[in-house]
């Protein structure tokens, strides 16, 4: 098991300020990058050899691996919460419990409960002309799976793919995010205690290490992150014909219908939007509300935010933005909207120095070419846009790439059906936010620009398995009767199935 390489800073392209100002440091970083890459290649070869030599792990071995992971996460959960808090600047242990520890432990419990059934071959039918014979699907491990993970849920987005890859019998190499250096290191240390490096290994490093990691000839590459990096990962993987799962982002809309109680919708949306400081891939990105209710919605949203977070500065429940660069981007986004003519509403604009917090912010009247409507927001900023009728709301959604999530608030089935039937998104929660992503028994993934391939529960097991079709002919099977030289019998058989 390896924990290799230098965890670089938040600056793009893996370079730190020190490295930029100091060529010696930059050379050392390059040296670390090369070292990490050598280590990644060494471990990849080791895991590949183990696949060849040891074959697929048994049900008992997979159950034991899942149990060890469960025990380690449970035992170290406070340590993990503290390191995530340190990496973010501030994140409450409650958010880590609900957003990371519970999803990981639930996914392990679910996999352990269903693994036997998932591993069972599935019987399929045999065409009339080919009987007597039997057909079945046998799920085999793919081999070595690479996992590239983002920073926003540094445990969930590394460990849930790991759980499903292990359940499917694979060996796994993980490259966690460089933006959560303490958590990535702790994860590497914890996993090394329970898994040999030929089963699970962690490679540490910046985007340069990640870029090279994605060129390894994995049997599957599982990437979670931004759409732009997803494109590079898919390009790198294509050189090896490595299949990819891309869990990407996007602008997830919320449609608030006229019939739904406005205050209730505003509170539920505020809960989902402000969880993890708005840094969730499935966070509501913008709200579509009936045009005469836009102001009332904005007021109700900020009141709900104030109830949950009476103040932002010094509030341990309010999560900080991950880095100075990300914080600056969000501040710029608000200023960009303001200078484009938007109204900016905030319930509390007090900030403490060094906390990297952006207060809950509503933007009204944002032009479509403003940054807040061009890019995924990924922070506690919420544009609210008015619509005349449901048809117009649907058109506004469909004018953008297909999002990762969509939310609809209504108790009228016709309105819900109209929104769901006429739009596309990775997943949907009706009358709530985020929650479809927490269900073990629902596939989770994007569509179009928000991703390729889904996981969670059985869908993850299947995604990371090879579904091998196996046909077995019975001793009484007469398929050898149809063979060259084609004579009367062949013509009779052809007529039997095709007619004259
Ligand atoms: P990111 O794309 O910048 O980084 C993700 C991972 O890719 C990191 O480990 C990074 O080191 C690595 N990476 C960076 N450059 C690379 C390259 N050239 N080749 C290969 N790998 C490279 O994403 P992020 O900023 O960490 O996360 C935020 C984004 O992730 C948002 O867009 C969000 O919506 C998305 N996201 C999606 C999901 C989902 O489940 N669909 C979940 C969380 C986050």
XYZ file of N, CA and C in Angstrom, residues 81 88 96 108 173 183 197 223 235 472:
30
model
N -13.276 13.274 10.821
C -14.037 14.532 10.851
C -13.106 15.699 11.175
N -10.928 21.949 5.307
C -11.880 22.955 4.823
C -11.647 24.323 5.484
N -20.061 16.051 8.521
C -19.230 14.912 8.114
C -19.934 13.600 8.445
N -21.587 0.113 2.829
C -20.951 -1.169 3.189
C -22.016 -2.141 3.718
N -6.816 1.243 -7.095
C -5.853 2.324 -6.820
C -6.633 3.635 -6.754
N -6.768 14.843 4.998
C -7.684 13.707 4.881
C -7.130 12.661 3.923
N -0.934 -3.614 -0.393
C -0.948 -2.677 -1.528
C -1.346 -3.340 -2.849
N -13.980 8.240 -12.343
C -13.616 9.630 -12.064
C -14.804 10.401 -11.514
N -10.252 11.334 -22.502
C -9.284 11.315 -23.609
C -8.098 10.421 -23.249
N -24.468 -22.835 -22.473
C -24.033 -24.233 -22.371
C -25.002 -25.107 -23.154
